[in-house]
Coordinates of C-alpha atoms in Angstrom, one line a residue:
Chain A
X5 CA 154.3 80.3 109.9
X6 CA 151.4 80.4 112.8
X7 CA 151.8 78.2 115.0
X8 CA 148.2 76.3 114.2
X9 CA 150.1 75.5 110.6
X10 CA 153.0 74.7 112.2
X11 CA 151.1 72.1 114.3
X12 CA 149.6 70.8 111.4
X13 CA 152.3 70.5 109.0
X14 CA 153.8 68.7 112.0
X15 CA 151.1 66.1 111.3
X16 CA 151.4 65.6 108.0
X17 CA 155.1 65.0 108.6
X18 CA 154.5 62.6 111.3
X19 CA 152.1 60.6 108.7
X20 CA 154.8 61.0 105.8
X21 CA 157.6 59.1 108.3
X22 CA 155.7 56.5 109.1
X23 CA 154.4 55.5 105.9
X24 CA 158.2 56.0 104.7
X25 CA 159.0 53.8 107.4
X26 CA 156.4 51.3 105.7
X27 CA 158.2 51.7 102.4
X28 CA 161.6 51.2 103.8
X29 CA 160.6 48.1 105.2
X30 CA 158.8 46.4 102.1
X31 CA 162.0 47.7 99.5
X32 CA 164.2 46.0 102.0
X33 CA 162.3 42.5 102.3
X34 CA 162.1 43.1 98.6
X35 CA 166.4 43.6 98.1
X36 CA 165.1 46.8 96.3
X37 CA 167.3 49.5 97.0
X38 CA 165.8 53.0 96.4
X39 CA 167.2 56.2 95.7
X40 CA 166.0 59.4 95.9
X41 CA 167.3 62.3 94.1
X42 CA 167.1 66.1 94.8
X43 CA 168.0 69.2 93.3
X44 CA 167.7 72.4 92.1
X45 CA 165.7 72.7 88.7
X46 CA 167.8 72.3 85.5
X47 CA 170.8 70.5 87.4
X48 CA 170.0 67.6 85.1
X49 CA 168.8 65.2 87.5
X50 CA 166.7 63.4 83.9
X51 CA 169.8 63.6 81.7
X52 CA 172.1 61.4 84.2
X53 CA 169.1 59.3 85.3
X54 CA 168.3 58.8 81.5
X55 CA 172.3 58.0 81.4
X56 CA 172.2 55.7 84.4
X57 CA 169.3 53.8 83.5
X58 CA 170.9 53.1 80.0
X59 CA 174.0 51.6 81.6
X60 CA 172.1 49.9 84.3
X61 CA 170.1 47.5 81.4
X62 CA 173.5 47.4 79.8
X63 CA 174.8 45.5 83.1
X64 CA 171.5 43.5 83.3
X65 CA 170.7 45.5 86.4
X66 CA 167.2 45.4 87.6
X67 CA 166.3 48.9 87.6
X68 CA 163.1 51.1 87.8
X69 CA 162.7 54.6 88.0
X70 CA 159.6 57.5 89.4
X71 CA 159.5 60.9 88.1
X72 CA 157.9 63.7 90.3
X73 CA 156.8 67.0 88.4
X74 CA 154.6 69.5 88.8
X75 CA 152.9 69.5 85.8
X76 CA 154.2 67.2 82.8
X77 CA 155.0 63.9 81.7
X78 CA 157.6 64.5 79.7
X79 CA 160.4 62.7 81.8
X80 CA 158.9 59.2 82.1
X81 CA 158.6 59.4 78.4
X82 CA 162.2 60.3 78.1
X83 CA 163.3 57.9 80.5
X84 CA 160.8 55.0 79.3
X85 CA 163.1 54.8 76.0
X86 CA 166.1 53.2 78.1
X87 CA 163.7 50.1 78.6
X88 CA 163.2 50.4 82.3
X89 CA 160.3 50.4 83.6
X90 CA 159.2 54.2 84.5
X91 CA 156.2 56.1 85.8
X92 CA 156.1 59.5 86.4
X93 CA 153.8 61.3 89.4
X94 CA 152.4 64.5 88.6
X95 CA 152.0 66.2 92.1
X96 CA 149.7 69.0 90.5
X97 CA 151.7 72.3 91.9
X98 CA 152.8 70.5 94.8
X99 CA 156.6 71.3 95.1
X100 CA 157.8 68.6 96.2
X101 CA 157.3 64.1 96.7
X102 CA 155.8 62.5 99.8
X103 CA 155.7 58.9 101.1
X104 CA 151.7 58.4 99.8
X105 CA 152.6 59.1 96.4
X106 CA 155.7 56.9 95.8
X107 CA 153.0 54.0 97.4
X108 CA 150.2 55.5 95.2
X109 CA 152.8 54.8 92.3
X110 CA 154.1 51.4 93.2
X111 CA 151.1 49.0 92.0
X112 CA 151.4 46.8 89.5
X113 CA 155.5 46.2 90.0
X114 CA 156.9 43.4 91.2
X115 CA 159.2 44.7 94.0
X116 CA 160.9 41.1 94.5
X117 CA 161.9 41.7 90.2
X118 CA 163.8 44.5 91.0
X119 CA 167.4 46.1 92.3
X120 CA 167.1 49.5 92.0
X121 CA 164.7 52.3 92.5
X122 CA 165.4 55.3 91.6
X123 CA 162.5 58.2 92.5
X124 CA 163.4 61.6 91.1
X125 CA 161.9 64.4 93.0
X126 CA 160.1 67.6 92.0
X127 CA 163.4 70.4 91.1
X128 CA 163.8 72.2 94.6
X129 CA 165.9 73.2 96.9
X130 CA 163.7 73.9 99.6
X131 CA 160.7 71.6 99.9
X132 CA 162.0 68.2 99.4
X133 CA 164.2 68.5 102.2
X134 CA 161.1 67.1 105.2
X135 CA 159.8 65.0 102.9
X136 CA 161.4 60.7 103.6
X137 CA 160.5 58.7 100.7
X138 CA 161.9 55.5 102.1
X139 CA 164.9 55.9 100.4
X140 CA 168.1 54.0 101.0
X141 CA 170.1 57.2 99.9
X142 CA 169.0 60.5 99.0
X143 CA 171.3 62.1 96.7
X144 CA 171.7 65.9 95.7
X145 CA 173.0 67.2 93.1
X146 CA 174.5 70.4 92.2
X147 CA 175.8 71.5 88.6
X148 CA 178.9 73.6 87.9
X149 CA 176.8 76.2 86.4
X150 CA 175.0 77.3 89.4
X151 CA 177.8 78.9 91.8
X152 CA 179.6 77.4 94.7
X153 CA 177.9 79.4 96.9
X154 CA 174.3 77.2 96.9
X155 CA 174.8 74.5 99.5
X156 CA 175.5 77.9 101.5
X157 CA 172.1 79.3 100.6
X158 CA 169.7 76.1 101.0
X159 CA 171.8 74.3 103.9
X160 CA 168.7 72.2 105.3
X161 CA 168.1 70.1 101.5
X162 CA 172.2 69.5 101.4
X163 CA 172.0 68.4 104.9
X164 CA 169.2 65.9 104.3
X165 CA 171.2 64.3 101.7
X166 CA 173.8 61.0 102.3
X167 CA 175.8 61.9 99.0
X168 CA 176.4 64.9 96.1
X169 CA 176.9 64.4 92.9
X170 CA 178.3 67.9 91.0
X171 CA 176.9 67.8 87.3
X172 CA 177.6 68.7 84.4
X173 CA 181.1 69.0 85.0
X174 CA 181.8 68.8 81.2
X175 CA 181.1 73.0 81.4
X176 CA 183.6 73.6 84.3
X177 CA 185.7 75.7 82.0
X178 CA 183.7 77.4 80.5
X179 CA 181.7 78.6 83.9
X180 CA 185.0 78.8 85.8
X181 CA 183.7 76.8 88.4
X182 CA 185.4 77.0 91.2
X183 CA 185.6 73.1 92.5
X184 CA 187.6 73.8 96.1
X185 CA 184.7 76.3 96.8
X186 CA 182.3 74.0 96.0
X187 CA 183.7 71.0 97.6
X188 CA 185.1 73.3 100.8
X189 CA 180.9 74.6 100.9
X190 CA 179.5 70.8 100.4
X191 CA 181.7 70.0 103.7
X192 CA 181.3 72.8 105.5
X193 CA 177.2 72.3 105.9
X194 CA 177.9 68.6 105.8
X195 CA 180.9 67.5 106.9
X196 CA 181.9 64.1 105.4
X197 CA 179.5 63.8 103.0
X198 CA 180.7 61.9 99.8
X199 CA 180.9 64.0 96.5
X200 CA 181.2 62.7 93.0
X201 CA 181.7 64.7 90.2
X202 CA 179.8 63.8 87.1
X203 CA 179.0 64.8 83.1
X204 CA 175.5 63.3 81.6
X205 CA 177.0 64.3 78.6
X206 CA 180.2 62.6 78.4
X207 CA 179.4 60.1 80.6
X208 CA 182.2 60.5 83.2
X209 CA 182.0 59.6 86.8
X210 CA 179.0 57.2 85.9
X211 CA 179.9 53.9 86.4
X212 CA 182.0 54.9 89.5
X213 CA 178.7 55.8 90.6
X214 CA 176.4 52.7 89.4
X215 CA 179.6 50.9 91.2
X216 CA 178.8 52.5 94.2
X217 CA 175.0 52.1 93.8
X218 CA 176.0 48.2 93.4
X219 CA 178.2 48.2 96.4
X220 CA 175.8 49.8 98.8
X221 CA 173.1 47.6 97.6
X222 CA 174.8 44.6 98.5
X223 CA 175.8 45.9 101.8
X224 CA 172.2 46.6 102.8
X225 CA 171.0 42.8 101.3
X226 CA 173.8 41.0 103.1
X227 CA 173.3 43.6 106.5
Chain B
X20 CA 146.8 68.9 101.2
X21 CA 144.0 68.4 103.5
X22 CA 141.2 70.8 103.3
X23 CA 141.8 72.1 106.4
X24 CA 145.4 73.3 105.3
X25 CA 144.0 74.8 102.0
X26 CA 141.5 76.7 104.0
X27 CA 144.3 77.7 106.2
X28 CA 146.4 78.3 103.1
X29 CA 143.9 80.7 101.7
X30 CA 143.7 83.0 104.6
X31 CA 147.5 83.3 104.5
X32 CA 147.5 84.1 100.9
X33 CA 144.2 87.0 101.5
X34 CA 146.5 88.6 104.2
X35 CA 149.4 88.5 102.0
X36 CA 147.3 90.3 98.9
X37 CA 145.5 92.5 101.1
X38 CA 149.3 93.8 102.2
X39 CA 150.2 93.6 99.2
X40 CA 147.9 95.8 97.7
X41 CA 148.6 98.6 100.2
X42 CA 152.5 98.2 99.9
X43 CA 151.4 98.5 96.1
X44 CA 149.6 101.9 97.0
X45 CA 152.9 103.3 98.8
X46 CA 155.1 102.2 96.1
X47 CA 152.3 104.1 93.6
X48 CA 152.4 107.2 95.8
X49 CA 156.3 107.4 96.3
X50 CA 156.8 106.9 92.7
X51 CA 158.8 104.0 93.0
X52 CA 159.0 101.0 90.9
X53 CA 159.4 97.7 92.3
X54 CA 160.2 94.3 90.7
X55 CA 160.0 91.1 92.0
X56 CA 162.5 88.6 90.7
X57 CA 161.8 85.0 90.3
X58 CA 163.8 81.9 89.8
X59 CA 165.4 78.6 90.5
X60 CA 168.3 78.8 92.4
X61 CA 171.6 79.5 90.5
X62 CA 169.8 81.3 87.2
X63 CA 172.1 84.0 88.0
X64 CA 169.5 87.0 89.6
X65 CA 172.5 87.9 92.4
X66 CA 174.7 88.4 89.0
X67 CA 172.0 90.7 86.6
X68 CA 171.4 92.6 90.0
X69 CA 175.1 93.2 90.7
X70 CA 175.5 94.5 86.7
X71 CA 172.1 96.9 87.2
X72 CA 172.7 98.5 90.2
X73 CA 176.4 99.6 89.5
X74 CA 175.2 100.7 86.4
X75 CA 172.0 102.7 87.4
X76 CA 174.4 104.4 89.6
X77 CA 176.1 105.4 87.3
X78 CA 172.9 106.0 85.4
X79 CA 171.9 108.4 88.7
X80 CA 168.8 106.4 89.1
X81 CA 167.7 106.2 92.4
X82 CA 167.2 102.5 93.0
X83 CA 167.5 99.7 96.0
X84 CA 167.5 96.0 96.5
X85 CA 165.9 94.2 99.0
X86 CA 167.6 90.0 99.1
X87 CA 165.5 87.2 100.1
X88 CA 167.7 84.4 101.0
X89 CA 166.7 80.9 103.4
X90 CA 170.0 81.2 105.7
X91 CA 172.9 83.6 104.3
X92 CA 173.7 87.3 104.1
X93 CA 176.1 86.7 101.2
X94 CA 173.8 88.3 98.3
X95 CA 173.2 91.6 100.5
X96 CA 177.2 91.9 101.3
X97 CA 177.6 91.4 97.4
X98 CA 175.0 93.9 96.1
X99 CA 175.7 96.9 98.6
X100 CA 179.1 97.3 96.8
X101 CA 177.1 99.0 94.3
X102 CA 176.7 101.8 96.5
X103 CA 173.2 101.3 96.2
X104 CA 171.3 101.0 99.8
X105 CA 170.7 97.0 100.2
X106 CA 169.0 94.8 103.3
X107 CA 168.9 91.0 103.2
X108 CA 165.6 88.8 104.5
X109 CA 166.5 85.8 105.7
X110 CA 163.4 83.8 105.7
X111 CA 164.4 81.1 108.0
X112 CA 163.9 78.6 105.7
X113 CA 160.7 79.5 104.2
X114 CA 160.9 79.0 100.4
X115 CA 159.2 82.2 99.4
X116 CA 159.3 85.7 99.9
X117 CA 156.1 87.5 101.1
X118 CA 154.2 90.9 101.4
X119 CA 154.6 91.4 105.8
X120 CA 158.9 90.7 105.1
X121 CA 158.9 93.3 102.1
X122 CA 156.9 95.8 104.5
X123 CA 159.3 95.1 107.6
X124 CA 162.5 95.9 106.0
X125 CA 161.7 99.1 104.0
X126 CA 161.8 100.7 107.7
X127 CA 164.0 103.5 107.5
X128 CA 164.3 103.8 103.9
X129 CA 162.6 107.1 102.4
X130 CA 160.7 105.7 99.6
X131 CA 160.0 109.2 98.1
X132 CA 163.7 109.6 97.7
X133 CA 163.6 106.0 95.3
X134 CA 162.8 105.4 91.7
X135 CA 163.5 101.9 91.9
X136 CA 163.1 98.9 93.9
X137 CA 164.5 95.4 93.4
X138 CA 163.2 92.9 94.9
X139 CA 165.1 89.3 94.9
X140 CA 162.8 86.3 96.1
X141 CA 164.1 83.2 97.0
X142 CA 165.7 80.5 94.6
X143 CA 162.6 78.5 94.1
X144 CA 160.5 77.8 90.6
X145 CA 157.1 76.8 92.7
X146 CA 156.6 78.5 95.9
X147 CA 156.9 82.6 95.2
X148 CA 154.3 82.7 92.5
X149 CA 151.2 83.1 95.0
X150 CA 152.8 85.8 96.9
X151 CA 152.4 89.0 95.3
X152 CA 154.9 91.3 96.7
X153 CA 152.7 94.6 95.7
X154 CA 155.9 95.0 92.7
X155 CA 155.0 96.7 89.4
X156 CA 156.4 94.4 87.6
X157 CA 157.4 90.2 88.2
X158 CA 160.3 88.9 86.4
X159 CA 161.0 85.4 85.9
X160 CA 165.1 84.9 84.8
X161 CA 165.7 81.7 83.4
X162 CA 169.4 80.5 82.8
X163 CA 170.3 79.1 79.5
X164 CA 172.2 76.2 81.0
X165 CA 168.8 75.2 83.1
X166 CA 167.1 73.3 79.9
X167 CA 164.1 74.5 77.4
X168 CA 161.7 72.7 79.2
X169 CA 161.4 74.7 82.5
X170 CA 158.8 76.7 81.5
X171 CA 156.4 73.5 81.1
X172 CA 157.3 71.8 83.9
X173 CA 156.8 74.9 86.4
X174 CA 153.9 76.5 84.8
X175 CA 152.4 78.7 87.2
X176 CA 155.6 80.4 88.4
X177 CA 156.3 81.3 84.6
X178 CA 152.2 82.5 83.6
X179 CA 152.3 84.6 86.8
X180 CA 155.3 86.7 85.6
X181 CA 155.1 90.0 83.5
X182 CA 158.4 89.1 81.6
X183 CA 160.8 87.2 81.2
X184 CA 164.7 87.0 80.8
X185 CA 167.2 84.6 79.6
X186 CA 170.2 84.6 81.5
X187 CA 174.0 83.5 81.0
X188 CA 173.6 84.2 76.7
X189 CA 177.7 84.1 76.9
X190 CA 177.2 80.4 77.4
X191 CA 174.8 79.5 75.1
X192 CA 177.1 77.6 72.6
X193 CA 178.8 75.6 75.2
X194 CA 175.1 74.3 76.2
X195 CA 174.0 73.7 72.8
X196 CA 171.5 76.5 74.1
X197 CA 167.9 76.3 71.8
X198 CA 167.0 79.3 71.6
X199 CA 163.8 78.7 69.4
X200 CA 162.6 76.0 71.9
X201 CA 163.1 78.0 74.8
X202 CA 161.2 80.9 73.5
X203 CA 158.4 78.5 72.1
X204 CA 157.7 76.9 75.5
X205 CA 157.7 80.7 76.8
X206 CA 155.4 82.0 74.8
X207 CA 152.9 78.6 75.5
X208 CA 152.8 78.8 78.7
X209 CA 152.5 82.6 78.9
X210 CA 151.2 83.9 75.5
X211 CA 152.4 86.8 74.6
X212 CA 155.2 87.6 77.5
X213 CA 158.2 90.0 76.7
X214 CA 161.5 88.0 76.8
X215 CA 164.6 89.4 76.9
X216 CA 168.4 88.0 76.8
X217 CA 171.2 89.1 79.0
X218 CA 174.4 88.4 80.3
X219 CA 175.7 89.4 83.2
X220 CA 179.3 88.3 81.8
X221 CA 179.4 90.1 79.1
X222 CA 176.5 93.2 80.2
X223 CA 174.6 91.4 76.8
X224 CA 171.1 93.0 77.2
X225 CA 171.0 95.7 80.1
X226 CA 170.6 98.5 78.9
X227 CA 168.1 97.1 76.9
X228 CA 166.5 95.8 80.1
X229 CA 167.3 99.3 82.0
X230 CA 165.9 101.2 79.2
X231 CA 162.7 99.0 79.6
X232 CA 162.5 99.5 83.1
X233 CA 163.1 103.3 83.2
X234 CA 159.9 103.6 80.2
X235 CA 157.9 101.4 82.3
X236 CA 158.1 103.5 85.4
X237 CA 158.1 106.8 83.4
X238 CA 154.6 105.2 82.3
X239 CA 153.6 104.5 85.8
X240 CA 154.3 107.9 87.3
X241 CA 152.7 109.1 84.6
X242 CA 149.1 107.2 83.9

């Protein structure tokens, strides 16, 4: 990049921090904590959100959810049937969230109603990675079918991220995925960094997760 | 983005087609055929490649890879056991490849003595479809394990490819893979677009897909 974009995009990341840092503030007067989850596309961020959500109303959790995509709606609809309040935010080719348009998204809730937020990004695993939403804890995922070797390839976006979940773990078999690798290559670019492994479709590892969720939320509303 | 970033934006891109064009012209006059591969990270292009060089040398086709990659010089390492010449571009952590990368590592390659010329981009569903790369021919691979629904949620990536592929077949049971969907959201998006099915696994498809390419330049050299 020249350097005049580079000074620029500089900008535009200095704007995005500080109205995260707004955000952060009003979800934390609010007990709200927010979530935001990264990943390639197809790792099936929507199928253990639309899982998550599910269980959440189950357990009388207060729980809302954003949607980022490119170009469709077709996520907040398939979220919406859980009962949780959803919007999506169609970024129009943009590849990834920013601060303005998890604001831009936020009128009409009630932020004191609610316990969880959880703000899906745009599938990459490049762009989101600058991009602070306000999120108590970004999470990336990472499924068993797209090789150990990815957290290798896009280290800044596994980096950026306080936890990994590995999806669709249900197909381990039959990929032959290779979890030391995998868990040995999560470390290795970010050492410490808590893994869970998950499947949308059986449901395992989820409510080990929504425990965590609950745990960390409490944490921050009692810190 | 801010006008003045789209202004910037849109110089980069005129530099990048004007470079384009004349790599194009080289390609053209060497009688090579160059492909551009596009897709979200973990779709499996690393795999197909691996499969169609070892078995275009053993094809004698003359053919080379250049691998676009953020950080790692895994893919190149990987391919060049092919016997096939192979150079990795690590972009730094740019999420595209573009024309001025292409043009600074074909330096001491003798593109009259090449048929063919892979070209991997980047993992990425959003950010490589404005950069032509002055191939013949874009590919966008799409795994069966990603979901049906990619090719609506990352339009422009998809309409600016000349075909498509449908990677990992071998798995498509174990995904409850649907197949009619996929090639229905294809084929909206991009009406008319060749699809084809492979697997790496298995070799499912490449000849098929060889075959293609081998007309296609025949055609090229040719008209």
């Amino acid at each position: 990049m020249t350097p005049r974009i580079l000074e620029i995009r500089k900008g535009v990341l200095d704007k995005n921090d500080r109205l995260a840092a707004d955000l952060r503030a009003r979800f934390g007067q609010a007990g709200l904590f927010a979530l935001n989850l990264v990943s390639s596309p197809g790792t099936g961020k929507t199928a253990l959100l639309e899982r998550a959500l599910g269980r959440m109303i189950e357990r009388k959790l207060r729980v809302a959810a954003l949607v980022g995509d490119l170009a469709t709606e077709n996520d907040a609809r398939r979220l919406a049937r859980s009962g949780a309040p959803v919007k999506q935010i169609v970024t129009g080719g943009i590849c990834h969230l920013e601060a303005r348009m998890v604001e831009a998204h936020l009128s009409g809730w009630d932020l004191n109603g609610l316990e969880f937020l959880f703000i899906e990004n745009v599938g990459n695993l490049v762009c989101p990675s600058d991009y602070d939403l306000g999120e108590d804890l970004r999470v990336v995922l990472l499924s068993v079918t797209e090789g150990e070797d990815k957290p290798l390839k896009y280290p800044a976006l596994f980096q950026s991220a306080d936890s990994a979940i590995i999806t669709k773990v249900d197909l381990a078999e039959a990929v032959e995925f290779d979890r030391a690798a995998t868990h040995q290559n999560l470390q290795s670019v970010h050492p410490g960094i808590r893994i869970l492994e998950t499947s949308a479709k059986t449901g395992q590892g989820l409510d080990d997760w929504l425990d965590f969720l609950v745990e960390q939320r409490r944490r921050n509303v009692e810190g």
